[in-house]
Coordinates of C-alpha atoms in Angstrom, one line a residue:
X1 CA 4.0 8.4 -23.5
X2 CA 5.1 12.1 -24.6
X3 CA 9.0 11.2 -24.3
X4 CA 9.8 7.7 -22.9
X5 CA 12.7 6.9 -20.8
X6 CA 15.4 4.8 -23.2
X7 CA 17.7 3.7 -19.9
X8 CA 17.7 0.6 -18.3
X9 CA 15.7 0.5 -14.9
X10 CA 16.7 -1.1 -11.8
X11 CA 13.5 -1.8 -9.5
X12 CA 14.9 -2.7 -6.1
X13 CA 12.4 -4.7 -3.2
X14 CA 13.1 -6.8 -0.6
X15 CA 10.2 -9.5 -1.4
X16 CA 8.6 -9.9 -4.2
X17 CA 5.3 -10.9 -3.2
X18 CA 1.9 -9.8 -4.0
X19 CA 1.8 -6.2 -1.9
X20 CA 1.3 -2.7 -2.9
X21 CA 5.3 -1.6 -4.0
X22 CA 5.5 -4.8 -5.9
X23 CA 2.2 -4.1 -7.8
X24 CA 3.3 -0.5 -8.7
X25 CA 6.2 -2.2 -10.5
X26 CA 4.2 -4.3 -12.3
X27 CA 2.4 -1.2 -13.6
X28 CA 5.9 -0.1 -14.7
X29 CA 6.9 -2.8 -16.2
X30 CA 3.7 -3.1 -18.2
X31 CA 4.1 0.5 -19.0
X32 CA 7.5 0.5 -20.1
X33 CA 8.3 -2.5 -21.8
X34 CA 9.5 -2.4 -25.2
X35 CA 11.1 1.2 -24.1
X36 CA 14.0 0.8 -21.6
X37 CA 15.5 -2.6 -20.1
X38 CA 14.1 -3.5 -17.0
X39 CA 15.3 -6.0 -13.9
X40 CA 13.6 -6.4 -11.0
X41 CA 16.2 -7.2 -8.1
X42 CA 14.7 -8.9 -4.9
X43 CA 17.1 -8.5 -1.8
X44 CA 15.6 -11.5 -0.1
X45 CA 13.8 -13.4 -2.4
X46 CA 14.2 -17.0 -3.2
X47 CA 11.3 -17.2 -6.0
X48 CA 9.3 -15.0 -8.0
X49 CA 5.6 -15.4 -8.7
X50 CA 4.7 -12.1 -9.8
X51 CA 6.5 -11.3 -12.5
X52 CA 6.6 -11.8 -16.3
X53 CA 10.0 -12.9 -16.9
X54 CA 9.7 -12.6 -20.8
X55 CA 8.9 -8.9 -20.1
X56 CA 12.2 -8.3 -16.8
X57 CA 15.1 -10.1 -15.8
X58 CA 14.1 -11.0 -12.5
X59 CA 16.7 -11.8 -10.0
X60 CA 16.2 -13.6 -6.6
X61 CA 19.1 -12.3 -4.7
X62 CA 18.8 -15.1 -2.0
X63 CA 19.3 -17.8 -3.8
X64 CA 23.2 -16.7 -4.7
X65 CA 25.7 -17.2 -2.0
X66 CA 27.1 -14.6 -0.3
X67 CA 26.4 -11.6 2.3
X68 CA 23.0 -10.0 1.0
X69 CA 24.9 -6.4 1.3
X70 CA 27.4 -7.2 -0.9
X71 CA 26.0 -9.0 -3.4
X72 CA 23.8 -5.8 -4.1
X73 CA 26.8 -3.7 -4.1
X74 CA 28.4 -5.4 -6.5
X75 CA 25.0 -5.4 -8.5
X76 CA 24.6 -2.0 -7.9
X77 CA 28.7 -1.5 -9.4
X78 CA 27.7 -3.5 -12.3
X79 CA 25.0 -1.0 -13.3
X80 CA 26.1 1.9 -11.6
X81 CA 25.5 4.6 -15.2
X82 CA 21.5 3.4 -15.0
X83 CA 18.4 4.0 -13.5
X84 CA 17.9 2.2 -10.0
X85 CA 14.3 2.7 -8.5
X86 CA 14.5 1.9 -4.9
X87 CA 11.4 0.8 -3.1
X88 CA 11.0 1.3 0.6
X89 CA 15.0 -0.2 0.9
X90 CA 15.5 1.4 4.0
X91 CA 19.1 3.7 4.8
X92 CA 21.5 1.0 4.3
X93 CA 20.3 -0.5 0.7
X94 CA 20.5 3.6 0.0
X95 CA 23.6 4.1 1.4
X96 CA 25.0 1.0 -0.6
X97 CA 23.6 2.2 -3.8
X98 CA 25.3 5.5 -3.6
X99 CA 28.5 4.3 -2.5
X100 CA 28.3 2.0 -5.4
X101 CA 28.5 4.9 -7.7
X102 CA 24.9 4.9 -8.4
X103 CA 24.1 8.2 -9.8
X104 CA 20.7 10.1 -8.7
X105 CA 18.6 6.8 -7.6
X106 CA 14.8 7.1 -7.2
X107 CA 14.3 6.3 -3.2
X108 CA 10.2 5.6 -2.9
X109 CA 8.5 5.7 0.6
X110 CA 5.5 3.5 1.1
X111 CA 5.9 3.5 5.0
X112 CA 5.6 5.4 7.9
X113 CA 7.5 3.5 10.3
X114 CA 11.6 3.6 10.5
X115 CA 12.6 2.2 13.8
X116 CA 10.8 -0.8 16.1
X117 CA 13.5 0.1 19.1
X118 CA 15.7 2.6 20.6
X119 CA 18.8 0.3 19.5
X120 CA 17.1 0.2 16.2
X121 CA 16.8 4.1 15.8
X122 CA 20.0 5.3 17.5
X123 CA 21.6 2.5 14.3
X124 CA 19.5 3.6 11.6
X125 CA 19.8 7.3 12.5
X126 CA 23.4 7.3 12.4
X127 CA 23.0 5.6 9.0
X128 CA 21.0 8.6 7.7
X129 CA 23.2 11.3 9.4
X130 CA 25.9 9.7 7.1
X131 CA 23.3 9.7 3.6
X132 CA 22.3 13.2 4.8
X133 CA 26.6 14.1 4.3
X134 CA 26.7 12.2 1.2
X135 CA 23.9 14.2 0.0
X136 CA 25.8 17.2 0.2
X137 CA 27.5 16.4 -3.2
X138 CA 25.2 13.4 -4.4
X139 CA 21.6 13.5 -5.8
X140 CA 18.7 11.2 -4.6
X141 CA 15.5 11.9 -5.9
X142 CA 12.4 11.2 -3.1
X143 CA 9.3 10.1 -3.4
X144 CA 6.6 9.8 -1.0
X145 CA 3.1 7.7 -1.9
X146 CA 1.0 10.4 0.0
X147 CA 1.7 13.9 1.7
X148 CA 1.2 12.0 4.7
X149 CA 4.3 9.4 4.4
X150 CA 6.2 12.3 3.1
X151 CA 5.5 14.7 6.4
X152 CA 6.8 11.3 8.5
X153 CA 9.3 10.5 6.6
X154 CA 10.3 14.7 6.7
X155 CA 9.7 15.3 10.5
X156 CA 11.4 12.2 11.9
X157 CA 13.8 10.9 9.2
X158 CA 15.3 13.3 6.6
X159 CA 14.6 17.0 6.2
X160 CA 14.3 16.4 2.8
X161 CA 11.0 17.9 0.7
X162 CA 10.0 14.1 -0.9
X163 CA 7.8 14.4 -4.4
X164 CA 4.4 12.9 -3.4
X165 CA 3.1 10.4 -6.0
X166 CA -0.2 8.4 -5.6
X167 CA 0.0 5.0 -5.9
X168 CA -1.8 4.1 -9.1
X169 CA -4.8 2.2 -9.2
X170 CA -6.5 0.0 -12.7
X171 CA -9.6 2.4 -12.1
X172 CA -11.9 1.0 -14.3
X173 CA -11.3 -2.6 -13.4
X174 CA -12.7 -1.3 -10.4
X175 CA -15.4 1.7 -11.7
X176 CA -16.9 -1.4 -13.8
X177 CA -18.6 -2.7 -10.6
X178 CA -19.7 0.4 -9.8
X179 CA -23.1 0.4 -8.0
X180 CA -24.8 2.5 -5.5
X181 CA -25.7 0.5 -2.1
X182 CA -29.2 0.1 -1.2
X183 CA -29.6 -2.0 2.2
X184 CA -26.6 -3.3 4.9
X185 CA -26.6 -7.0 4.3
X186 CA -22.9 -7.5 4.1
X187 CA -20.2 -6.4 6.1
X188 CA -16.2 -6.9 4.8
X189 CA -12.8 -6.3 5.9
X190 CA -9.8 -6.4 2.4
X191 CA -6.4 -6.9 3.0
X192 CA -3.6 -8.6 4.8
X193 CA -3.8 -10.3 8.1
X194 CA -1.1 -8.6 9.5
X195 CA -0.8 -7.2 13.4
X196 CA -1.8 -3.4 13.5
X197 CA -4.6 -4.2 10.6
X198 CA -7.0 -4.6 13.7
X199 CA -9.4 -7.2 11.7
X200 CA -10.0 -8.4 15.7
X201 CA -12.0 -5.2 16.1
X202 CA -14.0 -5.1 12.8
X203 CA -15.4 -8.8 14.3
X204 CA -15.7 -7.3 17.4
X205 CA -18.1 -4.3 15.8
X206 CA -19.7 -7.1 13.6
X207 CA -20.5 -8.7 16.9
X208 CA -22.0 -5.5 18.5
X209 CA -25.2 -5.1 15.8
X210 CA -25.2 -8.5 14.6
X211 CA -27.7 -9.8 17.4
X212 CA -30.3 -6.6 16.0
X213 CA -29.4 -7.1 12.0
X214 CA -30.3 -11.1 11.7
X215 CA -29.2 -11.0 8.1
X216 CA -26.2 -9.0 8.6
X217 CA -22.8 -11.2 7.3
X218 CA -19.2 -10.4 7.5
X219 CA -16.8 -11.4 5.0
X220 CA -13.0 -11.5 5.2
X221 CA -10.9 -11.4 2.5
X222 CA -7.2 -11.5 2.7
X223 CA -4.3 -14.1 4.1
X224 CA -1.1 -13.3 6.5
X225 CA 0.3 -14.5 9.5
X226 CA -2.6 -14.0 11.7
X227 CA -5.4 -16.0 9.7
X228 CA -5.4 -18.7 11.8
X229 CA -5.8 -16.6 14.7
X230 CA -8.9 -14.6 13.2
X231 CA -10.2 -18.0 11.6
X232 CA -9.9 -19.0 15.4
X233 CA -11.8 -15.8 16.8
X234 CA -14.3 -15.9 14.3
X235 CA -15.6 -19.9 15.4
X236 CA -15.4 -18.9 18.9
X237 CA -18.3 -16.3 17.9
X238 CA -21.6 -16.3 18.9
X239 CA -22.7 -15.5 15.5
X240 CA -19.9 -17.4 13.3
X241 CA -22.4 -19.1 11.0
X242 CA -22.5 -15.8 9.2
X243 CA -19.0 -14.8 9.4
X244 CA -16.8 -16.3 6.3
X245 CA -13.2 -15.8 5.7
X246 CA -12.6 -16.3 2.4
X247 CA -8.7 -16.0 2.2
X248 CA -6.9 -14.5 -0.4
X249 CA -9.5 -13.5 -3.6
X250 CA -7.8 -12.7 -6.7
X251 CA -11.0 -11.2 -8.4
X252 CA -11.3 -8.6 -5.6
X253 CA -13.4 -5.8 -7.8
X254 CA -15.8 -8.3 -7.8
X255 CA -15.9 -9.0 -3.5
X256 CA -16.3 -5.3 -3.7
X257 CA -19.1 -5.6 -5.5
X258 CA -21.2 -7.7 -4.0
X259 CA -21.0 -6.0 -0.2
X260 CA -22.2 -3.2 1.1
X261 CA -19.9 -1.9 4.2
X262 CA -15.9 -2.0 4.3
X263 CA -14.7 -1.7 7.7
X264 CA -10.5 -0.8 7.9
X265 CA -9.6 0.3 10.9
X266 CA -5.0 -0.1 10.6
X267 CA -3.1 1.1 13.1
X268 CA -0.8 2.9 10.8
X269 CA -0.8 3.3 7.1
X270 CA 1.1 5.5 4.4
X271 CA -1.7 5.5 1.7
X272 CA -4.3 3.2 1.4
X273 CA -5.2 1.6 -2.2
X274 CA -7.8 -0.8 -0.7
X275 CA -10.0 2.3 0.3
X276 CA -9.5 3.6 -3.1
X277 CA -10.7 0.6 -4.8
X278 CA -13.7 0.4 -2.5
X279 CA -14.9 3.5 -3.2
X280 CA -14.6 3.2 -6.9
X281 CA -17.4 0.2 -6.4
X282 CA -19.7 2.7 -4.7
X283 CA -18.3 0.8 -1.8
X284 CA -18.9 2.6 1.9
X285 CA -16.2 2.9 4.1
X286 CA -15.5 3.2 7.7
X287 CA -11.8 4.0 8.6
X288 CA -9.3 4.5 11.4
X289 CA -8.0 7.9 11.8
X290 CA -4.9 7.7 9.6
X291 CA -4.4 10.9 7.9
X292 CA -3.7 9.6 4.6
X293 CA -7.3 8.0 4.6
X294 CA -8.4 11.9 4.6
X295 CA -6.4 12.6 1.1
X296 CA -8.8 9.8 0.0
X297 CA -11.9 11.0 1.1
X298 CA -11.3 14.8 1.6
X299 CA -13.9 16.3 3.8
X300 CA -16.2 12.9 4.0
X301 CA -15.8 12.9 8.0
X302 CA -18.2 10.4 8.1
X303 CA -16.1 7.6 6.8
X304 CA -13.8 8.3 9.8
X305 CA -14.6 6.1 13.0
X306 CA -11.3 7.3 15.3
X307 CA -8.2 5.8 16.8
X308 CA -8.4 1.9 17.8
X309 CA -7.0 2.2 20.6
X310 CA -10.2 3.7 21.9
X311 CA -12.6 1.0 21.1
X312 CA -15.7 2.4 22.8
X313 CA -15.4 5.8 20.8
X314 CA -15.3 3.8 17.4
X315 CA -18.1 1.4 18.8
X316 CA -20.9 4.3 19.1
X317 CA -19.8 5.9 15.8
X318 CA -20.0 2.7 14.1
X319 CA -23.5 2.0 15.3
X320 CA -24.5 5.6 14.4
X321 CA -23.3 5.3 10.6
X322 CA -25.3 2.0 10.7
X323 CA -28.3 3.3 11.6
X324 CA -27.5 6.7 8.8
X325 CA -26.6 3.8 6.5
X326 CA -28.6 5.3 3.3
X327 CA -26.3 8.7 4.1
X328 CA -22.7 7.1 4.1
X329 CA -23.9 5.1 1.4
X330 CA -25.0 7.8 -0.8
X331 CA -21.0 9.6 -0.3
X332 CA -19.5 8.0 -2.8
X333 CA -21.2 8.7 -6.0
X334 CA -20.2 12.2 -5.1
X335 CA -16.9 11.3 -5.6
X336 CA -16.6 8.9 -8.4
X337 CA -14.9 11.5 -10.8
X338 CA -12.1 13.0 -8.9
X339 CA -11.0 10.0 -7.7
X340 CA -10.5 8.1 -11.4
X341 CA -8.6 11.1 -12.3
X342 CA -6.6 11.7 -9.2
X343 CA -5.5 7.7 -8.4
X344 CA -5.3 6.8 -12.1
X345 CA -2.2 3.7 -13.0
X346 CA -2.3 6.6 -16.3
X347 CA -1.5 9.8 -14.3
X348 CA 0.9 7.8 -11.6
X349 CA 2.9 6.4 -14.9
X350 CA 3.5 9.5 -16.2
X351 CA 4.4 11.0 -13.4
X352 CA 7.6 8.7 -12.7
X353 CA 8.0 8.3 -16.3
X354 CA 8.7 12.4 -15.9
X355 CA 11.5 11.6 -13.0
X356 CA 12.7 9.0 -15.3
X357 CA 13.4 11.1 -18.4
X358 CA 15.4 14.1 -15.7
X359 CA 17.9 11.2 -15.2

């Protein structure tokens, strides 16, 4: 590191389970240990089974009595002259930190959604209108994972200009089962089982070409609330002797590696490491229209099916990039370079290691 942060670092998450904020501060904490303190402070945990406690003081706020709000403010008092890194907290863990006395905390969007109802958003908007006063005379520093989340989080949340940061990804963990793809003989959809990830619809495309490409297999790699659902969907298949959901992999650079296609086709997304990782494989993909897919992949149109809503339209552009296989498959040796430079865990660590030092 060319100057390393010496002040103690507050990462703040609600859970602290395996997803994508909780992995970035595992990068962190691998990065900075041996520099600066380090707790990681989980509003509604009740265990931890991610992190190193030898390496972070890990506290599981849940299991302490008292109202979750206040036990954070007086946490946040406590600690109020050092670093806190908050990570997708949402207005009122913001709002608590700076009435706390916090000075200048790191507030990091991984989202793109703020409100699930109108009671919802006429309560959290109030609760920004009274952070956008505060900010008047306090400092919070932004930070968006793509320019995506940071245009949503601009245009309907804060008119604030947020510091976009890539999530960083262990690029040659991934690079190291780099391989160009050949022939279509397995299908795959990574990630969580979660409503909006639309894994329904990559069976369903599955289903469409599956009758005309005998050895074609899908593979589905992930858990979350809806697995029994899909496990349900996929036996109920005509063709469910080559479907396989595998549940969660921990060895996923390897998955990668050994299939051909990646079908993700979410509903909403503010970056999208999974693609990232794909590609670095020499992994196809076929994507949803979210625009932060299209920092990944630039001007690679081809990876993009459309909106899920409109099934039909992503059904005849999926069955034309099958049958131009050898094309989508030869895109991303073209872009092998850029993308172990630009989504580095290297270049994303020294990048908040910079905000960290300005504090």
């Amino acid at each position: 590191m060319k100057q390393a942060n010496t002040k103690p670092i507050h990462y703040v998450l609600w859970d602290l389970g395996p997803g994508g904020m909780e992995l970035n501060v595992l990068q962190y904490i691998d990065h900075f240990y041996g520099h600066s303190k380090m707790e990681v402070y989980g509003l509604r945990a009740t265990e931890n089974t991610l992190f190193d406690e030898s390496k972070v003081k890990v506290i599981c706020a849940r299991n302490n009595p008292g109202n979750t709000y206040w036990k954070y403010w007086q946490y946040c008092r406590s600690n109020r002259k050092d670093i806190f890194h908050l990570n997708n907290g949402g207005p009122v863990i913001l709002l608590i930190t700076l009435l706390a006395g916090v000075q200048n905390p790191i507030y990091h969007i991984h989202g793109t959604i703020y409100w699930k109802s109108a009671i919802q958003k006429v309560y959290l908007k109030f609760v920004w209108f009274f952070i956008r006063i505060l900010l008047t005379f306090r400092k919070v520093r932004f930070v968006a994972n793509s320019h995506y989340s940071e245009k949503v989080f601009r245009d309907n949340v804060l008119k604030v200009k947020p510091l976009v940061i890539y999530n960083g990804i262990d690029t040659g963990r991934f690079y190291a089962h780099f391989h160009p793809r050949k022939r279509l003989k397995k299908m795959a959809y990574v990630g969580r089982l979660h409503p909006g990830k639309n894994v329904e619809l990559v069976i369903r495309l599955f289903e469409e070409i599956a009758a005309d490409h005998p050895q074609l297999e899908l593979h589905i790699a992930g858990s979350g609330p809806l697995q029994e659902a899909i496990r349900k969907q996929c036996d109920a298949s005509p063709f469910h002797q080559r479907i396989i959901c595998h549940g969660f992999i921990s060895d996923i650079e390897r998955f990668y590696g050994e299939v051909d296609l990646f079908l993700f086709l979410s509903a909403f997304e503010s970056f999208g490491n999974v693609l990232v990782e794909a590609l670095l494989t020499g992994l196809p993909v076929l994507t949803s229209d979210i625009p932060a897919f299209r920092e990944i992949y630039g001007e690679h149109h081809i990876f993009e099916l459309g909106k899920p809503e409109n099934y039909n339209n992503i059904k005849q552009r999926f069955i034309q990039a099958v049958r131009t296989y050898p094309v989508l498959a030869s895109k991303p040796l073209t872009m092998i370079e850029e993308l172990k430079h630009r989504f580095s865990q290297q270049n994303h660590v020294d990048q908040i290691n910079a905000l960290y030092v300005q504090m």
